[in-house]
Short mmCIF file of C-alpha atoms in Angstrom, two decimals:
data_model
loop_
_atom_site.label_atom_id
_atom_site.label_comp_id
_atom_site.label_asym_id
_atom_site.label_seq_id
_atom_site.Cartn_x
_atom_site.Cartn_y
_atom_site.Cartn_z
CA MET V 1 121.69 130.98 139.98
CA LYS V 2 122.33 129.44 143.33
CA LEU V 3 119.17 128.00 145.45
CA TYR V 4 117.85 131.15 147.58
CA ASP V 5 118.17 133.15 144.76
CA GLU V 6 116.25 130.66 142.58
CA LEU V 7 113.73 130.45 145.15
CA VAL V 8 113.13 134.20 145.11
CA ALA V 9 112.93 133.99 141.03
CA ARG V 10 110.22 131.15 141.45
CA GLY V 11 108.19 133.42 143.56
CA LEU V 12 108.53 131.45 146.69
CA ILE V 13 109.87 133.58 149.39
CA ALA V 14 108.09 136.44 151.04
CA GLN V 15 109.48 137.28 154.34
CA VAL V 16 112.45 136.63 156.37
CA THR V 17 113.75 137.20 159.24
CA ASP V 18 117.29 137.13 158.36
CA GLU V 19 118.26 137.01 154.62
CA GLU V 20 121.84 136.74 154.65
CA GLU V 21 122.29 134.21 157.30
CA ILE V 22 119.20 132.30 155.62
CA ARG V 23 120.67 132.53 151.98
CA ASN V 24 124.25 130.77 153.67
CA LEU V 25 122.46 128.04 155.16
CA ILE V 26 120.34 127.09 152.12
CA ASP V 27 122.77 127.71 149.30
CA ASN V 28 125.50 125.68 151.34
CA GLY V 29 123.19 123.03 152.55
CA LYS V 30 123.30 123.21 155.87
CA ALA V 31 119.77 124.38 156.67
CA THR V 32 117.93 121.54 158.46
CA PHE V 33 114.57 122.86 158.51
CA TYR V 34 110.80 121.62 159.34
CA ILE V 35 107.26 122.38 157.81
CA GLY V 36 104.30 121.13 159.51
CA PHE V 37 101.23 119.62 158.07
CA ASP V 38 98.36 119.24 160.36
CA PRO V 39 96.45 115.94 159.89
CA THR V 40 93.12 117.52 158.86
CA ALA V 41 92.01 114.67 156.45
CA ASP V 42 93.20 111.39 155.14
CA SER V 43 95.03 112.83 152.23
CA LEU V 44 97.16 116.07 151.23
CA HIS V 45 95.65 118.10 148.63
CA VAL V 46 97.27 120.50 146.19
CA GLY V 47 97.25 123.16 148.69
CA HIS V 48 100.41 121.35 150.33
CA PHE V 49 101.88 121.08 146.71
CA MET V 50 104.06 124.31 146.94
CA ALA V 51 105.54 123.10 150.51
CA LEU V 52 106.23 119.37 149.21
CA CYS V 53 107.81 120.93 145.89
CA LEU V 54 109.84 123.24 148.43
CA MET V 55 110.95 120.51 150.61
CA LYS V 56 112.14 118.52 147.43
CA ARG V 57 114.33 121.57 146.19
CA LEU V 58 116.22 122.09 149.26
CA GLN V 59 116.70 118.49 149.86
CA MET V 60 118.21 118.32 146.25
CA ALA V 61 120.71 120.76 147.08
CA GLY V 62 121.84 119.01 150.49
CA ASN V 63 119.51 120.51 152.92
CA ARG V 64 117.53 118.08 155.71
CA PRO V 65 113.93 118.46 155.60
CA ILE V 66 111.94 117.38 158.64
CA ALA V 67 108.23 116.66 158.01
CA LEU V 68 106.43 117.33 161.17
CA ILE V 69 102.87 115.82 161.27
CA GLY V 70 100.66 118.09 163.74
CA GLY V 71 99.24 115.01 165.64
CA GLY V 72 99.33 117.26 168.70
CA THR V 73 98.27 120.60 167.37
CA ALA V 74 95.60 118.72 165.27
CA MET V 75 93.90 118.29 169.11
CA ILE V 76 93.44 121.93 169.24
CA GLY V 77 93.01 123.15 165.46
CA ASP V 78 94.73 126.03 163.75
CA PRO V 79 92.23 129.17 163.55
CA SER V 80 94.26 130.98 161.06
CA GLY V 81 92.47 131.32 158.17
CA ARG V 82 89.07 130.20 159.56
CA THR V 83 85.85 131.96 160.42
CA ASP V 84 84.68 129.03 162.83
CA MET V 85 86.14 126.60 164.88
CA ARG V 86 87.47 123.41 163.64
CA SER V 87 85.55 120.14 164.34
CA MET V 88 87.47 118.13 167.08
CA MET V 89 88.96 114.91 166.15
CA THR V 90 89.50 111.45 167.65
CA ARG V 91 93.47 110.28 168.22
CA GLU V 92 92.26 107.23 166.25
CA THR V 93 91.28 109.40 163.32
CA ILE V 94 94.03 111.72 163.49
CA GLN V 95 96.85 108.57 163.55
CA HIS V 96 94.86 107.38 160.55
CA ASN V 97 95.77 110.41 158.75
CA CYS V 98 99.34 110.58 159.94
CA ASP V 99 99.91 107.44 158.56
CA CYS V 100 98.06 108.67 155.24
CA PHE V 101 100.37 111.36 154.92
CA LYS V 102 103.78 109.61 155.29
CA LYS V 103 103.14 107.43 152.47
CA GLN V 104 102.02 110.22 150.17
CA MET V 105 105.17 112.54 151.38
CA GLU V 106 107.59 109.27 150.54
CA ARG V 107 106.93 110.24 146.45
CA PHE V 108 108.51 113.37 146.90
CA ILE V 109 111.18 113.54 149.91
CA GLU V 110 113.66 110.72 150.61
CA PHE V 111 113.66 109.47 153.97
CA GLY V 112 115.74 107.71 156.07
CA GLU V 113 119.02 107.93 158.27
CA GLY V 114 120.73 111.29 157.35
CA LYS V 115 118.29 112.28 155.08
CA ALA V 116 114.29 113.68 155.59
CA MET V 117 112.64 112.66 158.84
CA MET V 118 109.09 112.39 159.70
CA VAL V 119 108.11 113.54 163.50
CA ASN V 120 104.57 113.84 165.05
CA ASN V 121 104.36 116.52 167.66
CA ALA V 122 101.82 114.48 169.35
CA ASP V 123 105.13 112.66 170.77
CA TRP V 124 106.26 115.63 173.00
CA LEU V 125 102.82 118.00 173.18
CA LEU V 126 100.79 115.19 174.69
CA ASP V 127 103.19 114.86 177.73
CA LEU V 128 103.40 118.63 178.54
CA ASN V 129 102.34 119.31 182.11
CA TYR V 130 99.97 122.47 181.76
CA VAL V 131 101.57 124.35 184.62
CA ASP V 132 105.09 123.53 183.53
CA VAL V 133 103.97 124.96 180.02
CA LEU V 134 102.48 128.09 181.62
CA ARG V 135 105.53 128.93 183.35
CA GLU V 136 108.23 127.94 181.07
CA VAL V 137 106.46 128.95 177.98
CA GLY V 138 103.31 131.17 178.57
CA ALA V 139 105.88 133.53 180.41
CA CYS V 140 107.44 134.33 176.75
CA PHE V 141 104.40 135.45 175.29
CA SER V 142 102.72 138.92 175.51
CA VAL V 143 98.72 138.55 175.01
CA ASN V 144 98.62 142.13 173.52
CA ASN V 145 101.12 141.20 170.60
CA MET V 146 99.19 137.76 170.30
CA LEU V 147 95.78 139.42 169.97
CA ARG V 148 96.94 141.64 166.96
CA ALA V 149 98.27 139.01 165.26
CA GLU V 150 95.94 138.26 161.94
CA CYS V 151 95.12 134.59 162.58
CA TYR V 152 93.25 135.87 165.81
CA LYS V 153 91.81 139.13 164.67
CA GLN V 154 89.76 137.70 161.97
CA ARG V 155 88.07 135.68 164.46
CA MET V 156 87.37 137.99 167.33
CA GLU V 157 84.22 139.32 166.04
CA LYS V 158 82.65 135.56 166.07
CA GLY V 159 84.58 134.69 168.83
CA LEU V 160 87.71 132.96 169.72
CA SER V 161 87.82 129.83 171.81
CA PHE V 162 90.76 129.78 174.54
CA LEU V 163 91.34 126.20 172.97
CA GLU V 164 92.53 127.74 169.74
CA PHE V 165 94.40 130.92 171.38
CA ASN V 166 96.68 128.40 172.58
CA TYR V 167 97.75 127.12 168.92
CA MET V 168 100.16 129.64 168.55
CA ILE V 169 101.98 128.87 171.75
CA MET V 170 101.79 124.85 170.68
CA GLN V 171 103.26 126.01 167.33
CA SER V 172 105.93 127.85 168.63
CA TYR V 173 107.23 125.02 170.87
CA ASP V 174 107.54 122.71 167.93
CA PHE V 175 110.26 124.86 166.89
CA TYR V 176 111.79 125.14 170.01
CA HIS V 177 111.63 121.40 170.27
CA LEU V 178 113.05 120.65 166.99
CA PHE V 179 116.02 123.22 167.61
CA GLN V 180 116.66 121.31 170.65
CA THR V 181 116.46 118.07 169.48
CA TYR V 182 117.20 117.62 166.15
CA GLY V 183 119.43 120.78 165.42
CA CYS V 184 116.39 122.52 163.60
CA ASN V 185 117.57 126.10 162.50
CA MET V 186 114.89 126.95 160.09
CA GLN V 187 111.02 127.03 159.81
CA PHE V 188 108.77 127.55 156.42
CA GLY V 189 105.28 128.20 156.07
CA GLY V 190 102.58 130.09 154.51
CA ASN V 191 101.65 133.70 154.95
CA ASP V 192 98.87 132.88 157.19
CA GLN V 193 101.52 131.13 159.60
CA TRP V 194 104.00 134.20 160.21
CA SER V 195 102.82 135.06 163.40
CA ASN V 196 102.97 131.66 164.72
CA MET V 197 106.32 131.19 162.89
CA LEU V 198 107.84 134.48 164.66
CA GLY V 199 106.65 133.30 168.02
CA GLY V 200 108.83 130.02 167.74
CA THR V 201 112.01 132.16 166.58
CA GLU V 202 111.21 134.47 169.68
CA LEU V 203 110.83 131.55 172.32
CA ILE V 204 114.16 130.16 171.15
CA ARG V 205 115.77 133.29 171.69
CA ARG V 206 114.10 134.09 174.72
CA LYS V 207 114.90 130.78 176.09
CA LEU V 208 118.45 130.09 174.90
CA GLY V 209 119.63 133.59 174.36
CA LYS V 210 120.05 135.95 171.56
CA ASP V 211 122.72 134.43 169.60
CA ALA V 212 120.35 131.01 169.08
CA HIS V 213 120.55 130.59 165.44
CA ALA V 214 116.56 130.07 164.49
CA MET V 215 115.55 131.43 160.94
CA THR V 216 111.82 131.82 159.72
CA ILE V 217 110.65 132.03 156.34
CA THR V 218 107.45 131.99 154.86
CA LEU V 219 106.31 130.96 151.28
CA LEU V 220 104.62 133.30 148.85
CA LEU V 221 101.21 132.78 148.14
CA ASN V 222 101.14 129.42 150.13
CA SER V 223 97.73 130.42 151.89
CA GLU V 224 96.43 131.26 148.45
CA GLY V 225 97.56 127.47 147.71
CA LYS V 226 95.35 126.28 150.09
CA LYS V 227 92.27 128.21 148.53
CA MET V 228 93.69 126.88 145.02
CA GLY V 229 93.10 123.50 145.81
CA LYS V 230 89.15 123.93 146.18
CA THR V 231 87.07 123.16 143.45
CA ALA V 232 83.08 122.94 143.17
CA LYS V 233 83.61 119.30 143.57
CA GLY V 234 85.93 119.99 147.01
CA ALA V 235 89.54 119.44 147.31
CA VAL V 236 91.67 118.37 144.67
CA TRP V 237 93.70 115.25 146.67
CA LEU V 238 96.76 113.64 146.03
CA ASP V 239 95.35 110.26 146.73
CA PRO V 240 94.35 108.90 143.52
CA ASN V 241 91.18 107.09 144.78
CA LYS V 242 89.92 110.40 146.16
CA THR V 243 90.99 112.45 143.13
CA SER V 244 91.82 110.37 140.01
CA PRO V 245 94.96 111.08 137.97
CA PHE V 246 92.65 112.36 134.90
CA GLU V 247 90.98 114.54 137.07
CA PHE V 248 93.95 115.83 138.75
CA PHE V 249 95.42 116.19 135.19
CA GLN V 250 92.25 118.29 134.23
CA TYR V 251 92.61 120.53 137.13
CA TRP V 252 95.76 121.98 136.48
CA ARG V 253 95.29 122.10 132.71
CA ASN V 254 92.12 124.11 133.09
CA VAL V 255 94.15 126.57 135.45
CA ASP V 256 93.29 130.23 134.61
CA ASP V 257 95.50 131.91 131.99
CA ALA V 258 96.98 134.22 134.66
CA ASP V 259 98.41 131.48 136.90
CA VAL V 260 100.05 129.41 134.33
CA LEU V 261 103.45 130.48 134.60
CA LYS V 262 102.97 131.00 138.06
CA CYS V 263 102.17 127.64 138.89
CA LEU V 264 105.30 126.60 136.51
CA ARG V 265 107.75 128.41 138.07
CA MET V 266 106.64 127.37 141.77
CA LEU V 267 105.65 123.81 141.45
CA THR V 268 107.56 122.68 138.58
CA PHE V 269 111.40 121.54 138.45
CA LEU V 270 111.45 122.84 134.93
CA PRO V 271 114.32 125.31 134.29
CA LEU V 272 113.40 128.72 134.84
CA GLU V 273 114.60 129.66 131.10
CA GLU V 274 112.41 127.29 129.56
CA ILE V 275 109.55 128.84 131.75
CA ASP V 276 110.56 132.11 130.94
CA ALA V 277 110.72 131.23 127.24
CA MET V 278 106.75 130.97 127.45
CA SER V 279 106.23 134.48 128.55
CA ASP V 280 104.88 135.72 125.56
CA TRP V 281 102.51 132.45 124.28
CA LYS V 282 99.14 132.97 123.68
CA ASP V 283 95.98 131.11 122.55
CA ALA V 284 97.01 127.74 121.60
CA LYS V 285 100.32 128.20 122.66
CA LEU V 286 98.96 128.81 126.21
CA ASN V 287 96.80 125.93 126.32
CA GLU V 288 100.17 123.89 125.27
CA ALA V 289 101.80 125.53 128.41
CA LYS V 290 99.05 124.58 130.67
CA GLU V 291 99.31 120.99 129.40
CA ILE V 292 102.91 121.05 130.12
CA LEU V 293 101.99 122.08 133.62
CA ALA V 294 99.53 119.44 134.04
CA TYR V 295 101.73 116.71 132.62
CA GLU V 296 104.56 117.54 134.93
CA LEU V 297 102.64 117.93 138.25
CA THR V 298 100.75 114.39 137.27
CA LYS V 299 104.05 112.98 136.87
CA LEU V 300 105.16 114.23 139.70
CA VAL V 301 102.43 112.96 141.99
CA HIS V 302 100.92 109.77 140.29
CA GLY V 303 103.93 108.57 138.22
CA GLU V 304 104.92 108.89 134.43
CA GLU V 305 102.78 106.23 133.48
CA GLU V 306 99.65 107.61 134.79
CA ALA V 307 100.34 111.09 133.37
CA ASP V 308 100.97 109.83 129.80
CA LYS V 309 97.61 107.84 130.46
CA ALA V 310 95.68 111.05 131.56
CA LYS V 311 97.20 113.25 128.75
CA ALA V 312 96.00 110.82 126.17
CA ALA V 313 92.74 110.86 127.79
CA SER V 314 92.56 114.89 127.82
CA LYS V 315 93.39 114.87 124.24
CA ALA V 316 90.96 112.14 122.98
CA LEU V 317 88.21 114.22 124.72
CA PHE V 318 89.29 117.72 123.34
CA VAL V 319 88.90 116.36 119.94
CA GLY V 320 85.66 114.63 120.58
CA GLY V 321 84.75 111.09 121.13
CA GLY V 322 87.85 108.66 122.23
CA ASP V 323 88.45 106.30 125.51
CA ASP V 324 86.70 107.44 128.30
CA ALA V 325 88.29 105.05 130.62
CA SER V 326 90.09 107.60 132.58
CA MET V 327 87.21 109.88 132.73
CA PRO V 328 85.96 110.92 136.33
CA THR V 329 82.80 108.77 136.99
CA THR V 330 79.81 108.91 139.30
CA GLU V 331 77.62 105.74 139.80
CA ILE V 332 73.96 106.62 139.88
CA THR V 333 71.75 104.14 142.05
CA ALA V 334 68.28 103.07 140.88
CA ASP V 335 66.87 105.09 143.83
CA LYS V 336 67.62 108.45 142.35
CA LEU V 337 65.52 107.22 139.25
CA THR V 338 62.00 108.27 138.72
CA ASP V 339 60.03 106.09 136.03
CA GLY V 340 63.16 105.02 134.83
CA LYS V 341 64.66 108.50 134.36
CA ILE V 342 66.94 111.16 135.88
CA GLY V 343 66.63 114.80 135.14
CA ILE V 344 69.45 116.44 133.76
CA LEU V 345 69.61 118.98 136.55
CA ASN V 346 69.51 116.43 139.25
CA LEU V 347 72.25 114.57 137.23
CA MET V 348 74.67 117.17 137.32
CA VAL V 349 74.12 117.86 141.16
CA ALA V 350 74.65 114.27 141.60
CA CYS V 351 77.82 114.43 139.58
CA ALA V 352 78.83 117.39 141.23
CA LEU V 353 78.82 119.44 138.02
CA ALA V 354 76.83 122.02 139.70
CA PRO V 355 75.84 122.54 143.12
CA SER V 356 72.43 123.37 142.66
CA ASN V 357 69.79 122.72 140.51
CA LYS V 358 69.45 126.38 140.06
CA GLN V 359 72.89 126.68 138.66
CA ALA V 360 72.65 123.62 136.84
CA ARG V 361 69.45 124.96 134.93
CA GLN V 362 71.60 128.46 134.17
CA LEU V 363 74.37 126.37 132.55
CA VAL V 364 71.72 124.40 130.26
CA GLU V 365 70.10 127.54 129.20
CA GLN V 366 73.13 128.88 128.33
CA GLY V 367 73.92 125.68 125.91
CA GLY V 368 76.93 124.71 127.97
CA VAL V 369 75.86 121.18 128.86
CA LEU V 370 76.38 118.44 126.48
CA VAL V 371 75.27 114.52 126.95
CA ASN V 372 76.97 112.21 124.44
CA ASP V 373 78.73 115.28 122.24
CA GLU V 374 74.69 116.52 121.96
CA LYS V 375 73.40 119.74 123.41
CA VAL V 376 71.24 119.48 125.86
CA PRO V 377 67.99 121.19 124.37
CA SER V 378 66.08 122.16 127.81
CA ALA V 379 66.20 121.81 131.76
CA GLN V 380 63.55 119.68 131.01
CA PHE V 381 65.68 116.96 129.31
CA ALA V 382 65.90 113.57 131.24
CA VAL V 383 68.32 110.72 131.01
CA THR V 384 67.10 107.12 130.96
CA GLU V 385 67.93 103.94 132.64
CA GLU V 386 69.00 102.56 129.46
CA MET V 387 71.45 105.26 128.83
CA LEU V 388 73.11 104.66 132.11
CA LYS V 389 73.48 101.12 131.76
CA GLU V 390 75.67 101.94 128.46
CA GLY V 391 77.33 104.99 130.40
CA VAL V 392 76.79 108.41 129.76
CA LYS V 393 79.12 110.83 129.06
CA ILE V 394 78.48 114.82 130.56
CA ARG V 395 80.51 117.63 129.19
CA LYS V 396 80.12 121.11 131.07
CA GLY V 397 81.65 124.17 129.09
CA LYS V 398 84.58 122.99 127.02
CA LYS V 399 86.55 121.46 129.35
CA VAL V 400 85.02 119.55 132.32
CA PHE V 401 84.18 116.25 131.20
CA HIS V 402 82.16 113.25 133.23
CA LYS V 403 80.79 110.02 133.31
CA ALA V 404 77.51 108.93 135.09
CA ILE V 405 76.55 105.11 134.84
CA LEU V 406 74.16 103.07 136.76
CA ALA V 407 75.21 101.47 139.96
#
């Protein structure tokens, strides 16, 4: 199976502008493609995972990736998938986030001469003259067409700022610049980016002629992948200091049954034949598939040693007892104690095991919370300072483990 057909079989391709030409470029290692990453945080998260894995697949087949860090577009903020305006970041914060992204991407992509490139659109966007942009770029865009774009329509009711309205033009200009400067002939992005990406393809054709070869592909479920990166605790980060390898492993170990094979196809490098053989696995065998998924992805992000440790810690916890050194831990400061104790509801909220005391109470009353392997008898249960000094193991349901310790 050639690469393009494999990408389709893995569920990665949703829409394309010229399938035969794209197939030819990808299969023959002739694509120079870019994927953009706006540096809105100091770490990539699992929502970026699909894009990173795709870049790795294409590079392995001889294609050249360009990782575009949106240091310039981050000054505006992407309205796609948003119900409100993004917070404005300082240039210093943006640059710090860009540096963090590059370090993490190097685990997936090989950078260097003739290999993958990393560029920052601040290098060209921040030097543009406003009047020149209006004349040379703005004239190529129809406001009527822009307002029909999904990324703008969903914001019209609550208010779309003129600042954000320019995002499509800036992203389109990125492709135009990369096409001219680096011979970038293809762009990838999520379904929520389709309108912005078409804008880039159209800009190239309007400025350079209809024969200019600029291709567009969107990744199936990439926008869903962004949601996939969120949990009750917040985002699942690739930075081990923000999400430990154990927490990362447990996140994938606990995916919904319906998503296991989908994630294995999209995110791992296991052969499709091996994954397809799991299609009729149920119950204990399905849990084995989840463990394979968790191990493969943890190894990809954090290395084989950390993946082995996370797997061993997970197995130990599921059979009871075991080494809890890799368990996610929250330090509880003395000011959170009252008379040398902290109530179980407050403790669960402090450990991000529940978003509120009300939901923590429901979990306790349903019998779903254990402390040191003993079921919590009531919502009035409290953990003492002495217990916290030793470290308290909290289990929520069957799969979520956490340790609380006195700071």
